[in-house]
Coordinates of C-alpha atoms in Angstrom, one line a residue:
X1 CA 1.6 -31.7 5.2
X2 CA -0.2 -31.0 2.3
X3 CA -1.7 -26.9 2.1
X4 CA -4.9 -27.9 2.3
X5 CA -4.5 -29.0 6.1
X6 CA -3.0 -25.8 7.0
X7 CA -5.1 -23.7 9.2
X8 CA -3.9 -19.8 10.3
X9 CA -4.7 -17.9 13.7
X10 CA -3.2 -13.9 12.8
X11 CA -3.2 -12.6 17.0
X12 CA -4.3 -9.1 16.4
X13 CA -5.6 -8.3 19.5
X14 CA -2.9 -5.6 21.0
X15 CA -4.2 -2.0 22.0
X16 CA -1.2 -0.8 19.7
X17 CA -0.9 2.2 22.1
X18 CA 2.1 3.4 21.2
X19 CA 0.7 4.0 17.4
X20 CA -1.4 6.6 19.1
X21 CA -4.0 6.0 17.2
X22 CA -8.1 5.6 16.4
X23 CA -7.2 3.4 13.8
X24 CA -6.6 -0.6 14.7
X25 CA -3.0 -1.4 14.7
X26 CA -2.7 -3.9 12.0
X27 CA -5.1 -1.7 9.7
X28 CA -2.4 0.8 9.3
X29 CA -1.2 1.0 5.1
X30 CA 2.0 -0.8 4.1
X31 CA 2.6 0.5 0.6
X32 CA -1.1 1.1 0.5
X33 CA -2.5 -1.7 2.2
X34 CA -3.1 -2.5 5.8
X35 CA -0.2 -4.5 7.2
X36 CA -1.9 -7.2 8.0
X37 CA -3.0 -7.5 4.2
X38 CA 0.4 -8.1 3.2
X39 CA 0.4 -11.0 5.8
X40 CA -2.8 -12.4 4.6
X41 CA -1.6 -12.4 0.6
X42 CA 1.2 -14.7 2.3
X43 CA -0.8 -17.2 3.8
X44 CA -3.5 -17.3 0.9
X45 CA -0.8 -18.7 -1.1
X46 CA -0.9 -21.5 1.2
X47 CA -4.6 -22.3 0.8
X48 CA -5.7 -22.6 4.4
X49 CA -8.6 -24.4 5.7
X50 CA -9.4 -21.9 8.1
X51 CA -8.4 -18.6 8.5
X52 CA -8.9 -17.3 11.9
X53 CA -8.4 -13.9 13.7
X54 CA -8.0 -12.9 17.7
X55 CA -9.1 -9.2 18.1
X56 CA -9.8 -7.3 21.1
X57 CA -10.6 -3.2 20.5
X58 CA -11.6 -2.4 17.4
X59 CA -13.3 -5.2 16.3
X60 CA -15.9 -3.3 13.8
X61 CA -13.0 -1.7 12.0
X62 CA -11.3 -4.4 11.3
X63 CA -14.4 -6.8 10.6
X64 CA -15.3 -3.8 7.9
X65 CA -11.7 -4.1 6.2
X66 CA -12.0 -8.5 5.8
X67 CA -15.6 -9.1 5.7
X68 CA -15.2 -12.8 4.8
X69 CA -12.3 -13.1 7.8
X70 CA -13.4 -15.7 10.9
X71 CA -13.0 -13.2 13.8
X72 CA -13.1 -14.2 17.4
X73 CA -12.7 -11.7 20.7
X74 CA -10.4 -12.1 23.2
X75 CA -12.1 -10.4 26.6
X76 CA -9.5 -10.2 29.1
X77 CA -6.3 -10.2 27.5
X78 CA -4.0 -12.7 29.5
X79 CA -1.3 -13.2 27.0
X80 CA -0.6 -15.1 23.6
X81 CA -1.3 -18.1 24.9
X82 CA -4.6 -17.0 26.0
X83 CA -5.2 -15.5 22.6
X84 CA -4.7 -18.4 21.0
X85 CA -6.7 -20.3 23.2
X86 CA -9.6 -18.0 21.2
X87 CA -9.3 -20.3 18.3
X88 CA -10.2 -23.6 20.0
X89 CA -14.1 -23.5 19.1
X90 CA -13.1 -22.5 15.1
X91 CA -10.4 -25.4 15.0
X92 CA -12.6 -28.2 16.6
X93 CA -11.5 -31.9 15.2
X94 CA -8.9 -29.9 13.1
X95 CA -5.6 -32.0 13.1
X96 CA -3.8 -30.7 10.2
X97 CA -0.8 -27.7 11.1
X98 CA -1.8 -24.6 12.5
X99 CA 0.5 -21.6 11.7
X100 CA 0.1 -18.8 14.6
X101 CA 1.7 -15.5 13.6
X102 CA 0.9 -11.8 14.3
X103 CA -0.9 -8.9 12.6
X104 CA 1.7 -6.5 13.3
X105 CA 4.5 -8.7 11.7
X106 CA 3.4 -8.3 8.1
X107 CA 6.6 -9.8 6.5
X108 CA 6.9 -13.4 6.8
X109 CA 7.2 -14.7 3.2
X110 CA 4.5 -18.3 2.4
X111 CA 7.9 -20.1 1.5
X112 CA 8.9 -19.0 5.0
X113 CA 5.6 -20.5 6.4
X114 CA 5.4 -23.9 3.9
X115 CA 9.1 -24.8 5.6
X116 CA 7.6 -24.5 8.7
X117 CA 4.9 -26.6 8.0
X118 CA 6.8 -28.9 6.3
X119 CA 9.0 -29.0 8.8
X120 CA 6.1 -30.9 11.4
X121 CA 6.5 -34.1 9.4
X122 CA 9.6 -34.5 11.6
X123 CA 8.5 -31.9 15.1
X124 CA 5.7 -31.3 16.7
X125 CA 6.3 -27.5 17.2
X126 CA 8.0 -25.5 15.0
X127 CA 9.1 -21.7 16.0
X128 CA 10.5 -18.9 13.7
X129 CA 14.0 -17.6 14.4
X130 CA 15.8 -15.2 13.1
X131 CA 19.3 -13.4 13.8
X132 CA 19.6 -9.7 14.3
X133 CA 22.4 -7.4 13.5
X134 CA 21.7 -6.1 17.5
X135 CA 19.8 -9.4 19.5
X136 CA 19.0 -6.6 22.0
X137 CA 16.6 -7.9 24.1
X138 CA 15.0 -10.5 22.0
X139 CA 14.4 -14.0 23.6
X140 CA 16.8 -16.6 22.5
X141 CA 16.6 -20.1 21.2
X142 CA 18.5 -22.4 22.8
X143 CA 19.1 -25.6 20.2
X144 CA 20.6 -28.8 21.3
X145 CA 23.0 -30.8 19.9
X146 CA 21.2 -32.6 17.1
X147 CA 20.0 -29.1 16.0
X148 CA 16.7 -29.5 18.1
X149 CA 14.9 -26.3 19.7
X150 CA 15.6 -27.2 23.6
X151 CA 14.2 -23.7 24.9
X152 CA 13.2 -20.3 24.5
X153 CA 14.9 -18.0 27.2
X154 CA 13.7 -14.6 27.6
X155 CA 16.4 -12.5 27.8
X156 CA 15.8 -11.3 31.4
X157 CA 16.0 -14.5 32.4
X158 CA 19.0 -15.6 30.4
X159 CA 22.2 -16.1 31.7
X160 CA 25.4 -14.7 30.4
X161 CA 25.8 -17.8 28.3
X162 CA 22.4 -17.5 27.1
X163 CA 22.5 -13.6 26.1
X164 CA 25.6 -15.0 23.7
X165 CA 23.4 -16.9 21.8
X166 CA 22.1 -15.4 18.5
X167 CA 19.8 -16.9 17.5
X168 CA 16.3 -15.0 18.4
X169 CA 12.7 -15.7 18.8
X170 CA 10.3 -14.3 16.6
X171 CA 7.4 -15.8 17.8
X172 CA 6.1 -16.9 15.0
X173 CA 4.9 -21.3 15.3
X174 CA 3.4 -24.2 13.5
X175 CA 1.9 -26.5 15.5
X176 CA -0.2 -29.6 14.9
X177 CA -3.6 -29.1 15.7
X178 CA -4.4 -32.2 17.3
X179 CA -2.1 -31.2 20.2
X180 CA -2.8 -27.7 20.5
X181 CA -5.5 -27.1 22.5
X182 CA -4.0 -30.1 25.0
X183 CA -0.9 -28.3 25.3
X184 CA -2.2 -24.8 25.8
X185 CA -3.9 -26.2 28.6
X186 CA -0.9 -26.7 30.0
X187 CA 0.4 -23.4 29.9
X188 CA 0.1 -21.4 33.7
X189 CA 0.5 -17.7 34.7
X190 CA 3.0 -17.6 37.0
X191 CA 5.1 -15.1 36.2
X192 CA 5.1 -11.6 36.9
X193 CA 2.7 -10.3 34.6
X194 CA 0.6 -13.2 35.4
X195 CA 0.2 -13.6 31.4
X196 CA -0.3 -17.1 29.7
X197 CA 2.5 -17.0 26.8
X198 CA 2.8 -18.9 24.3
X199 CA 6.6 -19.3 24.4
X200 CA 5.7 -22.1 27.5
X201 CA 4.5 -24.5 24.6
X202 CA 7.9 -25.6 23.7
X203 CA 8.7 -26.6 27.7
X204 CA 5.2 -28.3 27.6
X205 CA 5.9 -30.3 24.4
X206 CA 9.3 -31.6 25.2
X207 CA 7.8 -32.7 28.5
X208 CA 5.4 -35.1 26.6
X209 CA 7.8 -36.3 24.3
X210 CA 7.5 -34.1 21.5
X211 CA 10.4 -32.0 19.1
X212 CA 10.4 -28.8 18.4
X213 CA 12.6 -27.4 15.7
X214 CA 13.9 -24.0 13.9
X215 CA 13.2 -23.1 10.7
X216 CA 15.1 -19.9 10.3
X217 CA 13.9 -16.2 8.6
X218 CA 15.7 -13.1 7.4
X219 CA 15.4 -10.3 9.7
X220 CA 13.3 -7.8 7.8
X221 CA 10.8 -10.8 7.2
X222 CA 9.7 -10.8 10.9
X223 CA 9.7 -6.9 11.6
X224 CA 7.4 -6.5 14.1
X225 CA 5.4 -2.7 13.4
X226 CA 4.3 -0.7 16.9
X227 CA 5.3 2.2 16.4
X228 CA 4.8 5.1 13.8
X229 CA 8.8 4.6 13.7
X230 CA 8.3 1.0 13.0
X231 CA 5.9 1.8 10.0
X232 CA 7.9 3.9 8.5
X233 CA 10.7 1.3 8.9
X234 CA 8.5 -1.1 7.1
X235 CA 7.7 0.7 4.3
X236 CA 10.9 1.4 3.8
X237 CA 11.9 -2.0 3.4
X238 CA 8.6 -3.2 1.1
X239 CA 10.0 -0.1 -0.8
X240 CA 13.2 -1.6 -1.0
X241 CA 12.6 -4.8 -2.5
X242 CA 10.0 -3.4 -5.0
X243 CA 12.1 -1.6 -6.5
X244 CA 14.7 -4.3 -6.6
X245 CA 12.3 -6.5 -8.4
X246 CA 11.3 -3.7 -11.0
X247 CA 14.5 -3.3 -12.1
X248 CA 14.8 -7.1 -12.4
X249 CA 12.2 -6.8 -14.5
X250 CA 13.3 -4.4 -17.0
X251 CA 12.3 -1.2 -15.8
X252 CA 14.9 1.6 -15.5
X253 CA 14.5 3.6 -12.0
X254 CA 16.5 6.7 -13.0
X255 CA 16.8 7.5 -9.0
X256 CA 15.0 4.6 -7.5
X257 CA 15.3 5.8 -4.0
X258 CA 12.9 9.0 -4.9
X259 CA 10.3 5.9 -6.3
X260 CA 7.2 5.2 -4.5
X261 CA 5.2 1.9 -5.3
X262 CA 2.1 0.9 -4.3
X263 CA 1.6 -3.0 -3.4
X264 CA -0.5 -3.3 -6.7
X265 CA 1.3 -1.3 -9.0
X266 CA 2.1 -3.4 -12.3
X267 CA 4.8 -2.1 -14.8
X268 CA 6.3 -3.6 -18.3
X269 CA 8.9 -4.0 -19.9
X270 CA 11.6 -0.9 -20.7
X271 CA 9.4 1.4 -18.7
X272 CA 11.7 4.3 -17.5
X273 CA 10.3 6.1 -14.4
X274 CA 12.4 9.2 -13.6
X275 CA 13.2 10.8 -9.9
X276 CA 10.6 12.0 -7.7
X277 CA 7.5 9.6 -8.5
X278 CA 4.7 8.2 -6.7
X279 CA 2.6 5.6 -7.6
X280 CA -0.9 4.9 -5.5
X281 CA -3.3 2.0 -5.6
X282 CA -4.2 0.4 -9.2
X283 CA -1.8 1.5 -11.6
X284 CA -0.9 -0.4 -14.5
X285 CA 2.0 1.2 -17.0
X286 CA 2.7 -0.6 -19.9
X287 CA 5.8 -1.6 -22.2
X288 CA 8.1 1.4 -23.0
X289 CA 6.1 4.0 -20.9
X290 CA 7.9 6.7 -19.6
X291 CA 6.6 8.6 -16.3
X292 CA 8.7 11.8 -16.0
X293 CA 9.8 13.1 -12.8
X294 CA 7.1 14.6 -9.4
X295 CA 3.9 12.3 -11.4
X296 CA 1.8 10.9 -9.2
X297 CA -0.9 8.1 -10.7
X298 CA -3.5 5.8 -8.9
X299 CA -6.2 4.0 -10.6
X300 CA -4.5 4.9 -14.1
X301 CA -3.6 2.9 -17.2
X302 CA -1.0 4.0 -18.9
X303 CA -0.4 2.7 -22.5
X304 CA 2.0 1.5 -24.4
X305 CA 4.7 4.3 -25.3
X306 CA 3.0 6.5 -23.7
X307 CA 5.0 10.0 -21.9
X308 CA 3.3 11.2 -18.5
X309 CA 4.7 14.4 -16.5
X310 CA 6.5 16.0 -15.2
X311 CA 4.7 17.0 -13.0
X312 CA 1.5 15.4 -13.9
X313 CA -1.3 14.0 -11.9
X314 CA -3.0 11.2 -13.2
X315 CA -6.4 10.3 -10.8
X316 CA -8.3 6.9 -10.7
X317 CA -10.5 6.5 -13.6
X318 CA -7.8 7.4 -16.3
X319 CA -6.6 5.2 -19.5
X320 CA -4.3 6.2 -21.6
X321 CA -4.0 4.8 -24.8
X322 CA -0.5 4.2 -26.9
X323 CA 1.8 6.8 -27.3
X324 CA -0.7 9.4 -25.4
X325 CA 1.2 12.3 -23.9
X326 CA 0.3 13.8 -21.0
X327 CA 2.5 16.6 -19.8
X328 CA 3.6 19.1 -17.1
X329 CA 0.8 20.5 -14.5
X330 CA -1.9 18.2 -16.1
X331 CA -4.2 16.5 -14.2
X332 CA -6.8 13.8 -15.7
X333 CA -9.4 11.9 -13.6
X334 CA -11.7 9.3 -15.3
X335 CA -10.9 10.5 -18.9
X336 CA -10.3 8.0 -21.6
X337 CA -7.8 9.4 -24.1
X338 CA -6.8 7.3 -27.0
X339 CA -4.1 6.4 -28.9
X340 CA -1.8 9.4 -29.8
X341 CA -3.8 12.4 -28.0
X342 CA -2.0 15.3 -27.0
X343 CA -2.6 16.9 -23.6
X344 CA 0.9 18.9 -22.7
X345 CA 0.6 21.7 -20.4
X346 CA -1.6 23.3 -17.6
X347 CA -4.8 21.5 -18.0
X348 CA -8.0 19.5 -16.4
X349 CA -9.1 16.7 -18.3
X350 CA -11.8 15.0 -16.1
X351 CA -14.9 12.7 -17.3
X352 CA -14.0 12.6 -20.6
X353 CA -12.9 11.0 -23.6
X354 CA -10.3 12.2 -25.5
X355 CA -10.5 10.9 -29.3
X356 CA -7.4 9.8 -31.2
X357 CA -4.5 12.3 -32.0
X358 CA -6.5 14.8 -30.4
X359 CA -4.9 18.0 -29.4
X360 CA -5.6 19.7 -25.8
X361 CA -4.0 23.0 -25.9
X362 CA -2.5 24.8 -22.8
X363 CA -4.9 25.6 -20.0
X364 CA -8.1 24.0 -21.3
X365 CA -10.5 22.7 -18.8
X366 CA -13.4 20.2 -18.9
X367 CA -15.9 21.9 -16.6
X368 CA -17.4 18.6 -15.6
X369 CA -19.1 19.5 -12.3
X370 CA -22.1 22.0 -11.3
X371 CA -22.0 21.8 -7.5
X372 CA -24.5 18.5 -8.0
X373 CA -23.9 16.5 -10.8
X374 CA -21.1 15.3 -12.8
X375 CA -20.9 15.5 -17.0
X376 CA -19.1 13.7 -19.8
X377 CA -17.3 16.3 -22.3
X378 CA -16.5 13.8 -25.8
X379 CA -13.9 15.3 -27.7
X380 CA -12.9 13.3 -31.4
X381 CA -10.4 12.1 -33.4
X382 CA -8.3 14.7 -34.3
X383 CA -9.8 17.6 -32.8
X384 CA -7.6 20.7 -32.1
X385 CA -8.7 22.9 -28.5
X386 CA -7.4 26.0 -28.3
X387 CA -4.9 27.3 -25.5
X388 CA -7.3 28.6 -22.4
X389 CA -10.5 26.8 -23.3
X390 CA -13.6 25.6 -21.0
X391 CA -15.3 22.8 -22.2
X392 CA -18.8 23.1 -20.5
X393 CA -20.3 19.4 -20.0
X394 CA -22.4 17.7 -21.2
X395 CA -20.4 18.7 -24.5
X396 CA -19.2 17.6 -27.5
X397 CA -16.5 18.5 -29.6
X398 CA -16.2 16.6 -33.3
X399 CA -14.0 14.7 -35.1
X400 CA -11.3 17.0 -37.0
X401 CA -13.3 20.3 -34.8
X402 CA -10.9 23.4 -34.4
X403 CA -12.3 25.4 -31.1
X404 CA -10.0 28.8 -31.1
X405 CA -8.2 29.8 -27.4
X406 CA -9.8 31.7 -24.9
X407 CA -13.5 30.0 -25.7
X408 CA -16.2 29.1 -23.3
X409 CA -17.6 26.2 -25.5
X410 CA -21.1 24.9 -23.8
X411 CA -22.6 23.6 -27.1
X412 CA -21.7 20.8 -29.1
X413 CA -19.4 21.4 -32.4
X414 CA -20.1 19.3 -35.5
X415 CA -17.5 17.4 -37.1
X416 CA -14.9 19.3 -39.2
X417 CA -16.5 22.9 -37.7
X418 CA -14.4 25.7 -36.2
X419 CA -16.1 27.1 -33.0
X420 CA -14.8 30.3 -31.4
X421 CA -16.6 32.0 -28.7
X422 CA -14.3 34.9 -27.2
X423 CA -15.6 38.7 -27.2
X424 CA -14.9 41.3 -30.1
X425 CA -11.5 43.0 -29.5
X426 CA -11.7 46.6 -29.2
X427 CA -9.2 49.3 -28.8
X428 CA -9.0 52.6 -27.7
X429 CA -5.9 54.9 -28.9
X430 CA -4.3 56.9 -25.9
X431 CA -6.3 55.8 -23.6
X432 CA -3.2 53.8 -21.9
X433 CA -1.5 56.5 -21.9
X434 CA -3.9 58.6 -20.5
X435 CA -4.4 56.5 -17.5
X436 CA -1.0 56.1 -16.5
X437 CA -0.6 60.1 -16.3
X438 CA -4.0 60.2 -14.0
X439 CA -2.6 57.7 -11.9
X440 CA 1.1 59.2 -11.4
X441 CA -0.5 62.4 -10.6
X442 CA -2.9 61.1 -7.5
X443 CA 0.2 58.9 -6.5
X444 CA 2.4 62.3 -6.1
X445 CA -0.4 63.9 -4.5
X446 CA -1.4 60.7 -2.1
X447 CA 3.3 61.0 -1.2
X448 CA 3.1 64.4 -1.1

C-alpha cells in the first residue's frame, strides 16, 4: 500500500498510575521530548492520511502539547478494542491500512511500521512480535505451518507448550480499514475483566477467512514505558544508539557513556566532546568543535573550531562564531560572540554581542537585568575588558576599547578609548599593624 493510504490511531488513554504522576503518561520527555513525540516522528515519515489519538484523563494537556493532533475520548475505558473503536467516526469510508500502536511504546522504527503495512498486500492483519531475552509473561504468537499468525495466547492461558514459544506479542497491528470497524464489532467481553481487547481480532479474522501474519521487531523497539523505571530504561537506550550514530559520524566521545544527547542535538564532523557533557534542546556544534568536559548547552550554536568548557554553561540564545573560546565557570545566554572572541574564566555573558577577537577577562559580568527589563551590552572588535568588570546595559564598549579590571562601566566607551572606573588607592603606613595588636589584645582579654 502506498503511504498515502496509511492512517494511525496512537491508544493513549491509560491512567499511567504507576508513573505517579500530574503529568499524562505519554507526555513524559524521552531525550527531551515527550515519548510519544518520538513515536509520532516515526509515523510522519510514513505520511499518513489521518492521524488519530484515543485519550481518556488529561485530555487538555496533551491537546496543548499537538495542537494540530485529531483527538477523540474514550469514556468508560473497556479495553483496547474499545479504544480503538474511538476512531470509527474519524476513519469513515477509509479503506487504506490503519496502523494501531501505543503512546507509551515510543520505539517502533517507520521501517518497522512500512513492513507491516506492506505486509497487508498478502494478510489482512498484521501484529508486531518481538523475542525477549526473558518472554516472562508476555502473550505469545502461535504461527502455523506456512509461517501464518494462527493465535495469540495470553500467557495465563497458555499451556506448557504454548509458554515454550518465543515469540511474543507486542501489540502493535496494521489492519485494513475497510474491515476494521466490522471486525471490532465482533469482539465481546467475556472474560474476567470484562474488557474488549484487541488481541480477539486475529480469532475474528481467521474466522472470516482472512490471514494474519508477523512482521517481527527488535526488543528495545517495542519497550513499553509505565513506570519511572521504564523511563529511565528508555532513555537509556535512545542514549545508546545516539551515541552509536555520533560516532558513526565522526565525532569522537572521549567517555561516551558520561554523554547526554538531546533528540535534536546536531553535531559535525571531527567534533570531540569530552566526559561528563550534557546537551539539551537545540544545539547545533559544528565541524571540529571541541566541548570540554561538565558543559552543558541548549539552544546554542557553536562554531566552527570553536573550544567550550570545562565547565561551561552555554543557555539558549547563544552563537558562537569560529574558533570562539569559551572557558571554565562561564555562562552565556543570548549573546552573539563572533569569530575568535575570547571569554575564558568565571564570567556572565548575557544579551550581548561580543565583537571579533574580543577579549572578556576573568570575572566580568554583563549586568543585563534591573528587576524589570532586560538590556543589550555591544562590545567590538578587538576590545580588551578587564578581569572583574560589570558592564552596566544598555552599554557600549568600542572597537579596539581597553576598560581596566575592577570597573563598573555604565556609559558607553568610544572606539580605541581606555575607560577605567575603580576608586583612588590609598594607603595608610602602620595602620595594619596597628590593628592586629588591638585585636590580639581584646582576644586575650575576651579568653581570659
Amino acid at each position: 500500500m502506498a503511504s498515502q493510504s496509511v492512517a494511525t490511531v496512537i491508544l493513549a488513554a491509560g491512567k499511567g498510575t504507576r508513573m505517579r504522576s500530574d503529568v499524562h503518561k505519554v507526555l513524559h520527555p524521552i531525550a527531551g521530548k515527550p515519548m510519544v513525540g518520538h513515536l509520532m516522528d516515526a509515523t510522519a515519515e510514513l505520511e499518513p492520511t489521518f492521524e488519530i489519538m484515543v485519550v481518556g484523563a488529561g485530555r487538555d494537556q496533551l491537546q496543548a502539547a499537538f495542537p494540530k493532533l485529531s483527538l477523540v475520548t474514550q469514556d468508560p475505558q473497556l479495553g483496547t478494542g474499545h479504544a480503538v473503536g474511538f476512531a470509527r467516526d474519524a476513519l469513515q469510508g477509509f479503506s487504506g491500512a490503519v496502523l494501531i500502536l501505543y503512546g507509551d511504546t515510543p520505539f517502533v522504527p517507520a521501517a518497522t511500521m512500512r513492513a507491516m503495512v506492506d505486509a497487508l498486500a498478502d494478510a489482512d492483519i498484521v501484529v508486531l512480535g518481538f523475542t525477549p531475552q526473558d518472554p516472562g509473561r508476555y502473550g505469545r504468537l502461535i504461527l502455523g505451518e506456512d509461517g501464518a499468525l494462527t493465535r495469540i495466547v495470553e500467557f495465563k492461558d497458555a499451556t506448557d507448550a504454548e509458554r515454550a514459544v518465543t515469540l511474543c506479542n507486542s501489540g502493535v497491528m496494521a489492519v485494513r480499514g475497510d474491515k476494521l470497524f466490522q471486525d471490532l464489532d465482533q469482539i465481546t467481553n467475556e472474560n474476567a475483566a470484562r474488557e474488549y481487547y484487541l488481541t480477539d481480532l486475529v480469532s475474528i479474522v481467521r474466522a472470516r477467512g482472512g490471514r494474519a501474519a508477523v512482521v517481527h521487531a527488535e526488543e528495545n523497539d517495542v519497550l513499553g514505558v509505565n513506570s519511572r523505571e521504564e523511563l529511565a530504561k528508555a532513555e537509556a537506550i535512545f542514549q545508546m544508539r545516539r551515541r552509536g550514530e555520533a560516532m558513526a559520524q565522526g565525532v569522537t566521545l572521549i567517555s561516551p557513556e558520561t554523554v547526554f544527547f538531546s533528540h535534536d542535538t546536531r553535531l559535525g564532523r571531527d567534533v570531540t566532546i569530552e566526559p561528563n557533557v550534557v546537551f539539551g534542546p537545540g544545539v547545533t556544534v559544528e565541524d571540529y568543535a571541541q566541548i570540554r568536559a561538565f558543559s552543558h548547552l541548549e539552544g546554542a550554536h557553536v562554531g566552527r573550531s570553536a573550544i567550550v568548557g570545562p565547565y561551561a554553561r552555554l543557555r539558549p540564545g547563544t552563537v558562537l562564531g569560529e574558533r570562539v573560546k569559551v572557558g571554565n565557570f562561564v555562562e552565556t545566554k543570548k549573546a552573539k560572540v563572533a569569530d575568535g572572541a575570547k571569554i575564558n574564566h568565571l564570567s556572565y555573558v548575557g544579551d550581548a554581542s561580543v565583537g571579533p577577537r574580543a577579549n572578556i577577562g576573568a570575572g566580568t559580568i554583563t549586568c543585563n537585568y534591573d528587576g524589570f527589563f532586560k538590556y543589550e551590552t555591544v562590545i567590538g572588535a578587538d576590545a580588551f575588558i578587564g578581569s572583574n568588570t560589570a558592564l552596566i546595559a544598555p552599554v557600549r564598549v568600542g572597537e579596539g576599547a581597553i576598560v581596566g579590571a575592577g570597573s563598573a562601566i555604565s556609559k558607553d566607551v568610544v572606539d580605541g578609548a581606555l575607560a577605567i572606573t575603580r576608586s583612588a588607592q590609598t594607603a595608610k603606613p602602620g595602620w595594619a599593624a596597628r590593628f592586629r595588636e588591638i585585636m590580639r589584645a581584646r582576644k586575650e582579654k575576651k579568653s581570659a
